[in-house]
mmCIF file of C-alpha atoms in Angstrom:
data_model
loop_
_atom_site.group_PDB
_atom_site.id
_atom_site.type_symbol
_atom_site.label_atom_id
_atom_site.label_comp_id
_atom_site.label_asym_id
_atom_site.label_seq_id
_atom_site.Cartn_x
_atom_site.Cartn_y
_atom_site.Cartn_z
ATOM 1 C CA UNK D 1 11.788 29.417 31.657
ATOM 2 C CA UNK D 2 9.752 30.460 34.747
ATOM 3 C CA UNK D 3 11.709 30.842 37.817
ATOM 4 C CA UNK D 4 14.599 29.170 37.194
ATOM 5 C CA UNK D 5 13.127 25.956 35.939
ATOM 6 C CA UNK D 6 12.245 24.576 32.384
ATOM 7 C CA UNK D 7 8.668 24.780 31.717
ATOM 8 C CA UNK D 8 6.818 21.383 30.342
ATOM 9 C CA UNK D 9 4.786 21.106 27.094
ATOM 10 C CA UNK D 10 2.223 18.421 27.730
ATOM 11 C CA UNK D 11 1.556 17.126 24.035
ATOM 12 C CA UNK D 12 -1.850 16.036 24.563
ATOM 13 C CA UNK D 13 -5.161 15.880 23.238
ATOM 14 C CA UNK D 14 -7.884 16.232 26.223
ATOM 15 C CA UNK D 15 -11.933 15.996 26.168
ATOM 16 C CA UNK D 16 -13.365 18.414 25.150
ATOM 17 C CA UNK D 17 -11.085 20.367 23.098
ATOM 18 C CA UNK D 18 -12.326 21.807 19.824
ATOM 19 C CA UNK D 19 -10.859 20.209 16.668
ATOM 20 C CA UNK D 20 -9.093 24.031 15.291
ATOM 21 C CA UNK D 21 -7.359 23.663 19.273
ATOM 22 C CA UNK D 22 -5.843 19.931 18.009
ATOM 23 C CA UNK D 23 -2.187 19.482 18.364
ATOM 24 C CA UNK D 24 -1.819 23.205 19.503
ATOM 25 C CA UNK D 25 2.106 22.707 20.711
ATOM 26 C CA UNK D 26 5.088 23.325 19.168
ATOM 27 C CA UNK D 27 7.163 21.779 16.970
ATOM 28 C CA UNK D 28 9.434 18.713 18.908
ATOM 29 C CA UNK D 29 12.643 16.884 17.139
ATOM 30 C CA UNK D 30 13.329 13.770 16.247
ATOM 31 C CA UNK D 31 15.750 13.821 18.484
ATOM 32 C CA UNK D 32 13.732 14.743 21.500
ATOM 33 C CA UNK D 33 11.092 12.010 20.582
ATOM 34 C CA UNK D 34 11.482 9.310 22.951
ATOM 35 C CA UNK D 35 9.543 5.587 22.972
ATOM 36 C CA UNK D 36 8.862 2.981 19.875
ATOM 37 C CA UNK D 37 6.846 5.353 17.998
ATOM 38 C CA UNK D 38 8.743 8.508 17.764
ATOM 39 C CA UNK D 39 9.164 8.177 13.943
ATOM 40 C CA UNK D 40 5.513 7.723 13.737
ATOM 41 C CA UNK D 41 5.190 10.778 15.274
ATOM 42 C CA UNK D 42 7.681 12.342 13.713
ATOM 43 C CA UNK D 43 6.059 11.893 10.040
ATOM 44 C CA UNK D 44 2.681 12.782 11.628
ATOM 45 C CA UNK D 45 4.194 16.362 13.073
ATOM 46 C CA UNK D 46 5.763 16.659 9.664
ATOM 47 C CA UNK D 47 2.051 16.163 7.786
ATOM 48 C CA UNK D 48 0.148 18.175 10.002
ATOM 49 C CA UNK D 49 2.461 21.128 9.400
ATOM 50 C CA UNK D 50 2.192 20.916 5.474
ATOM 51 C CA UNK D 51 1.145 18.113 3.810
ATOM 52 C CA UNK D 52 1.850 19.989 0.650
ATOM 53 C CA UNK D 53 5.405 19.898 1.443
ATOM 54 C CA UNK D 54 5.983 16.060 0.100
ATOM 55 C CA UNK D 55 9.725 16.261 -0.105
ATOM 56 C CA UNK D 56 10.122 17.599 3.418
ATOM 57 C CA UNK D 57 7.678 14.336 4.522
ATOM 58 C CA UNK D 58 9.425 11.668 3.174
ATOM 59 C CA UNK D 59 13.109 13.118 3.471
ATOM 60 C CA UNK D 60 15.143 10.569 5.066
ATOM 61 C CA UNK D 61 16.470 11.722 8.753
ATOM 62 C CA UNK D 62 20.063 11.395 9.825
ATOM 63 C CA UNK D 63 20.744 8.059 12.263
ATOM 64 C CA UNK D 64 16.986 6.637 11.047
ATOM 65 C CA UNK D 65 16.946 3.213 9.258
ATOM 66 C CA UNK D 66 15.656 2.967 5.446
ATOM 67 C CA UNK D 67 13.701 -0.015 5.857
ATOM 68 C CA UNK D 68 11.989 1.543 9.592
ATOM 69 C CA UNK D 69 11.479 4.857 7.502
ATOM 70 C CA UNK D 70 9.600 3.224 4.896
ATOM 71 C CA UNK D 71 7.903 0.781 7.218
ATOM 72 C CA UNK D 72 5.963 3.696 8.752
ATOM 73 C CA UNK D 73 5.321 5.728 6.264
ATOM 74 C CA UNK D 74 3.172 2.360 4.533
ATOM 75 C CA UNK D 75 1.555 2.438 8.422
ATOM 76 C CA UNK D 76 0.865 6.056 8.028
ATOM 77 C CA UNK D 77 -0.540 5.532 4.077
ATOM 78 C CA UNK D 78 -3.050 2.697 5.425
ATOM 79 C CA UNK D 79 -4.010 4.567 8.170
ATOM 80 C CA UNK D 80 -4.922 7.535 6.388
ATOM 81 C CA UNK D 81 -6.289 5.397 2.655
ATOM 82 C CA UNK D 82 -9.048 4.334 5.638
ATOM 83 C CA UNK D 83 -11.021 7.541 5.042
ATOM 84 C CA UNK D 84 -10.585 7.126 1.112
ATOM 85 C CA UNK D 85 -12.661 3.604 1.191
ATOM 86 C CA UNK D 86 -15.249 5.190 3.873
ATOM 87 C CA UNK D 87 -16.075 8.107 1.318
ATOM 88 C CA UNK D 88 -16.280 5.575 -1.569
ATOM 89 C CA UNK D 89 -18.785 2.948 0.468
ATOM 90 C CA UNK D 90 -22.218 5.422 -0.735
ATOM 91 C CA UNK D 91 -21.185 5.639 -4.182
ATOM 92 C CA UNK D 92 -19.013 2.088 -4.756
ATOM 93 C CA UNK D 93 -20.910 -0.706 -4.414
ATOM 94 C CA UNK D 94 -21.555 -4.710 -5.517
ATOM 95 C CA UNK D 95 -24.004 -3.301 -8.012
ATOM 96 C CA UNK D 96 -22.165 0.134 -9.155
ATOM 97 C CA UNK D 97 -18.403 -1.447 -9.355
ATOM 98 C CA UNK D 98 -18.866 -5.554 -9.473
ATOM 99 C CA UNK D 99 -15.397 -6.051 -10.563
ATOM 100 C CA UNK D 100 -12.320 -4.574 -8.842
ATOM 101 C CA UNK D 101 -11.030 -2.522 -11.668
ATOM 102 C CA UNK D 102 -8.775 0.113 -12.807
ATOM 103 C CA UNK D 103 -8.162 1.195 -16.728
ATOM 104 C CA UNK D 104 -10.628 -0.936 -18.940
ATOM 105 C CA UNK D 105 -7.830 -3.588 -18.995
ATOM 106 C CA UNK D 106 -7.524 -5.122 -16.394
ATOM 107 C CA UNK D 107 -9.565 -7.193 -13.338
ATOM 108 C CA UNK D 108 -7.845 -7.798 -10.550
ATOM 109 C CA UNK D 109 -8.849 -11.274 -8.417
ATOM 110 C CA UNK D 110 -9.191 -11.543 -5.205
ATOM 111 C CA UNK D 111 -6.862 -14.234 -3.270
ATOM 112 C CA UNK D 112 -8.613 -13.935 0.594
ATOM 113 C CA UNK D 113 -11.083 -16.655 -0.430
ATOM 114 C CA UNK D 114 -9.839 -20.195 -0.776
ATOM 115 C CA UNK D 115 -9.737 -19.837 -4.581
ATOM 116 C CA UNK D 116 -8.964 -16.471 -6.184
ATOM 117 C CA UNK D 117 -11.843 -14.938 -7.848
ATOM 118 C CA UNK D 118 -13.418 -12.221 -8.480
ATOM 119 C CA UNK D 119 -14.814 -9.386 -5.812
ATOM 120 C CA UNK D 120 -16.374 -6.015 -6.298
ATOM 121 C CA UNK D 121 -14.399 -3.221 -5.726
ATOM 122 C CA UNK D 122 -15.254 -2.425 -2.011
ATOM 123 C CA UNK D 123 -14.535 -5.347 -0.716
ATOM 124 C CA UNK D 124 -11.083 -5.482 -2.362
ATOM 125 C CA UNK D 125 -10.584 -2.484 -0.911
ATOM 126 C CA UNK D 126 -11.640 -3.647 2.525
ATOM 127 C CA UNK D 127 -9.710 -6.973 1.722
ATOM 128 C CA UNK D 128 -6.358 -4.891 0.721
ATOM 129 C CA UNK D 129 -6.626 -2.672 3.538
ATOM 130 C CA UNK D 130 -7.371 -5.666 6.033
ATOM 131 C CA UNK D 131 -4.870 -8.021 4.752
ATOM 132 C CA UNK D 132 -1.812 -4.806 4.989
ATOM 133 C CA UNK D 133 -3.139 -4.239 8.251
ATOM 134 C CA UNK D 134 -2.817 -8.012 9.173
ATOM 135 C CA UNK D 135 0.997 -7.681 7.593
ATOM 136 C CA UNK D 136 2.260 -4.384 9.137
ATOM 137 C CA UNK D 137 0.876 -5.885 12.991
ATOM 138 C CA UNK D 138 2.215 -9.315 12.627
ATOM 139 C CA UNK D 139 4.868 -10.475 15.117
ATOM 140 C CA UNK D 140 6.168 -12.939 12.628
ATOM 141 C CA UNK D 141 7.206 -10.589 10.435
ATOM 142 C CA UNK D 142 8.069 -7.022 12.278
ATOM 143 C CA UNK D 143 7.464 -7.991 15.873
ATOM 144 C CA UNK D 144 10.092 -4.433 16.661
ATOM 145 C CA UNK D 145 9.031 -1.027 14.771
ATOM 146 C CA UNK D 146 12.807 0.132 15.655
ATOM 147 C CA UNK D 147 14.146 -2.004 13.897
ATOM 148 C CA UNK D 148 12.697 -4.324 10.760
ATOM 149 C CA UNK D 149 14.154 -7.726 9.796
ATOM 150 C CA UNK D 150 15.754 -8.028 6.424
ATOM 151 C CA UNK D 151 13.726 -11.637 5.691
ATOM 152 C CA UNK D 152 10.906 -8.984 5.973
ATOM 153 C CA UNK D 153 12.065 -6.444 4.058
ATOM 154 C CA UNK D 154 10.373 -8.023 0.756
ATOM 155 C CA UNK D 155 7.084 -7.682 2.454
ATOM 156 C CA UNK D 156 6.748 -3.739 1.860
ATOM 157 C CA UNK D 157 6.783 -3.488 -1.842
ATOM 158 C CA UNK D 158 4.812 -6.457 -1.814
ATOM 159 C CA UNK D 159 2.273 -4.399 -0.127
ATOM 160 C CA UNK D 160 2.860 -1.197 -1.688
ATOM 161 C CA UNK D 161 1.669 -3.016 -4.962
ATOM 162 C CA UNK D 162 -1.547 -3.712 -3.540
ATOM 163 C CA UNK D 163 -2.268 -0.750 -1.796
ATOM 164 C CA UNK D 164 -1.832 1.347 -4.872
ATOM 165 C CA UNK D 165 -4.741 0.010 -6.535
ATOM 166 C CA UNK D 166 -6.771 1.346 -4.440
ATOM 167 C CA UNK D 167 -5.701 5.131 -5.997
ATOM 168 C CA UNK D 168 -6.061 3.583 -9.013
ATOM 169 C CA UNK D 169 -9.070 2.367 -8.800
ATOM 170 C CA UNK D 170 -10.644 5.665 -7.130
ATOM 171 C CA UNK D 171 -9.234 7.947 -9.942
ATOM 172 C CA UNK D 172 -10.576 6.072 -12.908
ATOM 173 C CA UNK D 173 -14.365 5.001 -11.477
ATOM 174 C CA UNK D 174 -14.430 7.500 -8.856
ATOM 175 C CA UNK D 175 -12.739 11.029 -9.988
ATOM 176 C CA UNK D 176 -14.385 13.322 -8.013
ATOM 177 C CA UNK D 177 -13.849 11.373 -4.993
ATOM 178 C CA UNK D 178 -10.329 10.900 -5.492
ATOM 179 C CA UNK D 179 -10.076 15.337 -6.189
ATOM 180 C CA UNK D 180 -11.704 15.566 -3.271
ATOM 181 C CA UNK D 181 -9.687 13.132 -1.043
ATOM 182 C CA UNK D 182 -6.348 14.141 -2.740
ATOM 183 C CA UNK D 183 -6.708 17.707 -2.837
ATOM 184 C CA UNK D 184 -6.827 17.576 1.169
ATOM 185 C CA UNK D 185 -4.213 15.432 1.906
ATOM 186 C CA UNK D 186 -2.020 14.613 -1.515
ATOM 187 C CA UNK D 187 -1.533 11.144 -0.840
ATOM 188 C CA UNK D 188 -1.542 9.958 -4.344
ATOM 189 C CA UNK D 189 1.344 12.468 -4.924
ATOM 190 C CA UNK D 190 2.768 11.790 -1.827
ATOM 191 C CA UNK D 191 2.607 7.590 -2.096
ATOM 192 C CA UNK D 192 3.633 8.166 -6.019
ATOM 193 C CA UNK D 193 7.066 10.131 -4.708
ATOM 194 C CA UNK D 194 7.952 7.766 -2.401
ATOM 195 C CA UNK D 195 7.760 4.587 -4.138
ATOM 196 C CA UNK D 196 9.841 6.237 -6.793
ATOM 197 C CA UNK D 197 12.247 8.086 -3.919
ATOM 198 C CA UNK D 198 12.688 4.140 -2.307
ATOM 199 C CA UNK D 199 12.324 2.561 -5.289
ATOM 200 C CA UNK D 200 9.746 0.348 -4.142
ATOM 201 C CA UNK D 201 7.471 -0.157 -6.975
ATOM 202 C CA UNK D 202 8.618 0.191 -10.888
ATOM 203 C CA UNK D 203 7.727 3.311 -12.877
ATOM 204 C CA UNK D 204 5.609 0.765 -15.202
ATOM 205 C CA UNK D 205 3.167 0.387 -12.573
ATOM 206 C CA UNK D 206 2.390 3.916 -11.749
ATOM 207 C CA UNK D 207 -0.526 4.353 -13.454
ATOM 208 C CA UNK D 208 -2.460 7.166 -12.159
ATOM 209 C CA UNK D 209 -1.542 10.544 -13.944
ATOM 210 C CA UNK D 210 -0.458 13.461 -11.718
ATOM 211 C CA UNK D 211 -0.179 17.615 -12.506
ATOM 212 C CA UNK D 212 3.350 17.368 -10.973
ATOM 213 C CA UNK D 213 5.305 16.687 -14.128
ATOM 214 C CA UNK D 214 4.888 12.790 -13.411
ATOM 215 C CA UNK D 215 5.818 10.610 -16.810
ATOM 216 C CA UNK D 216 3.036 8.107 -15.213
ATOM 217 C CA UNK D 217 1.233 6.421 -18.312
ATOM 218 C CA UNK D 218 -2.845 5.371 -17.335
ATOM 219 C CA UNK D 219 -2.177 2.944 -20.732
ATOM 220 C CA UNK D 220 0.003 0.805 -18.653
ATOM 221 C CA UNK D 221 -0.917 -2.364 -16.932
ATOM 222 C CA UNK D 222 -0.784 -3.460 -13.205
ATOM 223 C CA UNK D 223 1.395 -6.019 -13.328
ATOM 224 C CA UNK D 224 0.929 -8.889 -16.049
ATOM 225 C CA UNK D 225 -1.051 -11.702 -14.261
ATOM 226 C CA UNK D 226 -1.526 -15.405 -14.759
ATOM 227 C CA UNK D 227 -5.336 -15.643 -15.672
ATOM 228 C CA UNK D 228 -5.152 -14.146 -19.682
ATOM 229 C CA UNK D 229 -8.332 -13.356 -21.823
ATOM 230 C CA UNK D 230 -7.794 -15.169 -25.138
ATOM 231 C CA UNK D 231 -10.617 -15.677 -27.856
ATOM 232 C CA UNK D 232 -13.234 -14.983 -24.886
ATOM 233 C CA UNK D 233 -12.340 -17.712 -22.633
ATOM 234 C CA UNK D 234 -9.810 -17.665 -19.740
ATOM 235 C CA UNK D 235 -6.524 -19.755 -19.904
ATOM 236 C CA UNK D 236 -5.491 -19.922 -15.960
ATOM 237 C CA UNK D 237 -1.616 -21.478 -15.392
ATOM 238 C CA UNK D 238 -1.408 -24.346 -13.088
ATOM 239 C CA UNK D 239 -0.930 -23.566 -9.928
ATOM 240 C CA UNK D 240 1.602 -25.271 -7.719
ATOM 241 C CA UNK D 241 0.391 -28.490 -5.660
ATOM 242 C CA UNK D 242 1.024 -26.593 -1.984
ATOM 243 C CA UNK D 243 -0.518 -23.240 -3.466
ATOM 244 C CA UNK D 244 -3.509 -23.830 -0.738
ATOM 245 C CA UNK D 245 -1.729 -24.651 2.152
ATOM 246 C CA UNK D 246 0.152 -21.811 1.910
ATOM 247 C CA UNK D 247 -2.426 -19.374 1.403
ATOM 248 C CA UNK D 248 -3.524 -20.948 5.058
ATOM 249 C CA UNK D 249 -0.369 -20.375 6.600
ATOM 250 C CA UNK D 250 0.500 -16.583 4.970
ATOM 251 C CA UNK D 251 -0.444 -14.102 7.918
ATOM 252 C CA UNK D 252 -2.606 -11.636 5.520
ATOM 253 C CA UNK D 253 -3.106 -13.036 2.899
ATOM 254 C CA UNK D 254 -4.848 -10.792 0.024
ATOM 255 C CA UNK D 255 -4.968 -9.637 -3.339
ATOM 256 C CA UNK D 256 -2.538 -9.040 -5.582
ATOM 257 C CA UNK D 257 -0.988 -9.396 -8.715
ATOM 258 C CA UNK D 258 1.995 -11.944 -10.355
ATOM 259 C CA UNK D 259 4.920 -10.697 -10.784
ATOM 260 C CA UNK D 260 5.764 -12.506 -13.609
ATOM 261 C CA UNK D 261 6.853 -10.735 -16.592
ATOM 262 C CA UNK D 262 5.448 -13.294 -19.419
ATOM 263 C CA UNK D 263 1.597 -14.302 -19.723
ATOM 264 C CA UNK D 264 1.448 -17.814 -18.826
ATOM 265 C CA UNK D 265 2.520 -21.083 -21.385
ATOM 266 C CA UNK D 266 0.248 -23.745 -21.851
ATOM 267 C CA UNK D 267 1.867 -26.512 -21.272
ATOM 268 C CA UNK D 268 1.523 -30.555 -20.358
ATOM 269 C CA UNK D 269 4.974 -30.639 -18.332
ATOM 270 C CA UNK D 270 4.719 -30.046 -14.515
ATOM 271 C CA UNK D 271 4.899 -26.411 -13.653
ATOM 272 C CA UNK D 272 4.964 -26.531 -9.824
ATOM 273 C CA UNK D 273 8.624 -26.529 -9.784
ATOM 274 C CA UNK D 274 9.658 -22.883 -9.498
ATOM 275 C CA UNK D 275 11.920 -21.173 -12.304
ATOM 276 C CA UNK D 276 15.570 -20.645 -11.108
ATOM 277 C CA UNK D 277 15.127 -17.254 -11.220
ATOM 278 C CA UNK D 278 12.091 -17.342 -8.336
ATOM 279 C CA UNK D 279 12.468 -17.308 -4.733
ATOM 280 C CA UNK D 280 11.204 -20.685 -2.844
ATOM 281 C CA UNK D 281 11.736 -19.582 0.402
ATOM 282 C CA UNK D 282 8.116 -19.835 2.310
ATOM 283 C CA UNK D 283 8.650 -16.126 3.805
ATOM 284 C CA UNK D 284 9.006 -14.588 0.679
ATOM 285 C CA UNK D 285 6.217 -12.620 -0.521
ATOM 286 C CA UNK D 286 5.994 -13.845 -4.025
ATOM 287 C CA UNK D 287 2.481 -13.361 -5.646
ATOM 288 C CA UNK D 288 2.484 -16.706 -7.503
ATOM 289 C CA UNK D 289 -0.676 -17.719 -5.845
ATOM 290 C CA UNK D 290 -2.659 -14.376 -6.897
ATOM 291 C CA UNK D 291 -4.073 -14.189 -10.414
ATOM 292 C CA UNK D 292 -5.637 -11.656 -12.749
ATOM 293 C CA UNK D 293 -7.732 -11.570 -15.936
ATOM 294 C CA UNK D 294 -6.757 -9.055 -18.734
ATOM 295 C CA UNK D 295 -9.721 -8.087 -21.473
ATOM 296 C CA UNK D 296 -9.524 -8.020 -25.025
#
């Protein structure tokens, strides 16, 4: 207080300030936050001031919405996975990692071309990245970030699926990267606790080990697929008959993985109808149109 009267912070950033000088302000509120983004900012105060502290991160606030919560923490995980895929473009390349890989299992196609196939790592990286950016911005699906609609809902562990490959794929072909990368900002850790903490991807999945007590196994598979290895040829299931016209309508469309539980049945019968057990509604993010290829 200076005579009498409250004295402003200006929380801003101007030219010419030196990086160490960044965000040199104190601490605001959630409460005091004020506009569209102010839990955006909020989680972004909260990781400045210790990204070690994970808990304290993704701790849900009083009065804030689940599904907004999560929703911008998977902004805030894109945003920062950017600088992971920059550090891997010198040392990940077409010729270095041709397949888009994790454990020595698995090969994950890539559903952004008209026909899912194969793509080398970086550019299922860029794809993955692209297509979650394409999801997170669309106004069909969250055109409000204060508040998210529940046909939309299924979108983010959709997403979160996909995006964790890209830690996956980073620790096993890339290990030094990944140290580097995680030991300044613990995202792994951080992305690992909160998909467990939402419940947004199953434990199965998790397949990067962590030193944080984690019972995540690297023997486990992503997902199970619908493209199987078997006596050195592949045995794709049949695809349903409107498969391509809806990969042309899907805003961000990209790679991912079934999520089936069985490999697929060879079979004469017709398999577009859907299972009873599967959801045919057009806005649901089911992965039936995304394939993989396991190795013997």
């Amino acid at each position: 207080m200076e005579g009498g009267s409250e004295v402003q912070v200006l929380r801003r950033v101007n030219a010419g300030t030196k990086y160490t000088d960044f965000y040199n302000w104190p601490d605001e509120e959630l409460e005091e936050m004020e506009g569209t983004l102010a839990i955006q900012q909020y989680i972004t105060q909260k990781i400045r001031k210790d990204f070690m502290d994970i808990e304290g991160i993704l701790e849900l606030p009083l009065k804030v919405d689940v599904n907004v919560w999560n929703y911008e923490h998977l902004r805030q995980f894109c945003n920062q996975l950017n600088e992971l895929c920059v550090m891997l473009q010198p040392v990940c390349s077409a010729e270095t990692c041709s397949q888009m890989t994790a454990t020595a299992s698995w090969i994950f196609l890539c559903a952004v071309h008209k026909e899912p196939k194969e793509c080398c790592a970086i550019d299922y990286i860029r794809h993955t990245l692209d297509g979650a950016a394409s999801i997170l911005n669309s106004n069909k699906y969250f055109p409000s970030r204060v508040n998210i609609k529940d046909s939309s809902v299924g979108k983010l562990p959709s997403t979160c699926r996909r995006v964790y490959r890209i830690f996956s794929h980073a620790y096993f072909h890339h290990k030094d990267i990944y140290d580097d990368f995680e030991g300044r900002t613990m995202l792994c850790h951080r992305f690992d606790r909160w998909v467990k903490k939402f419940d947004l991807i199953t434990q199965d999945l998790l397949i990067v080990p962590l030193e944080d007590g984690s019972d995540n196994n690297s023997d486990n598979s992503d997902g199970d697929g619908y493209a199987t290895l078997i006596n050195n040829s592949v045995i794709e299931a049949p695809r349903s008959k409107d498969a391509a016209s809806t990969e042309e309508e899907e805003e961000g469309h990209y790679a991912t993985v079934s999520e089936k539980t069985e490999p697929p049945v060879i079979s004469t019968k017709d398999t577009s109808q859907n299972d009873d057990d599967e959801d045919v509604d057009d806005d649901d993010d089911s992965d039936e149109e995304d394939e993989t290829t396991i190795r013997e």
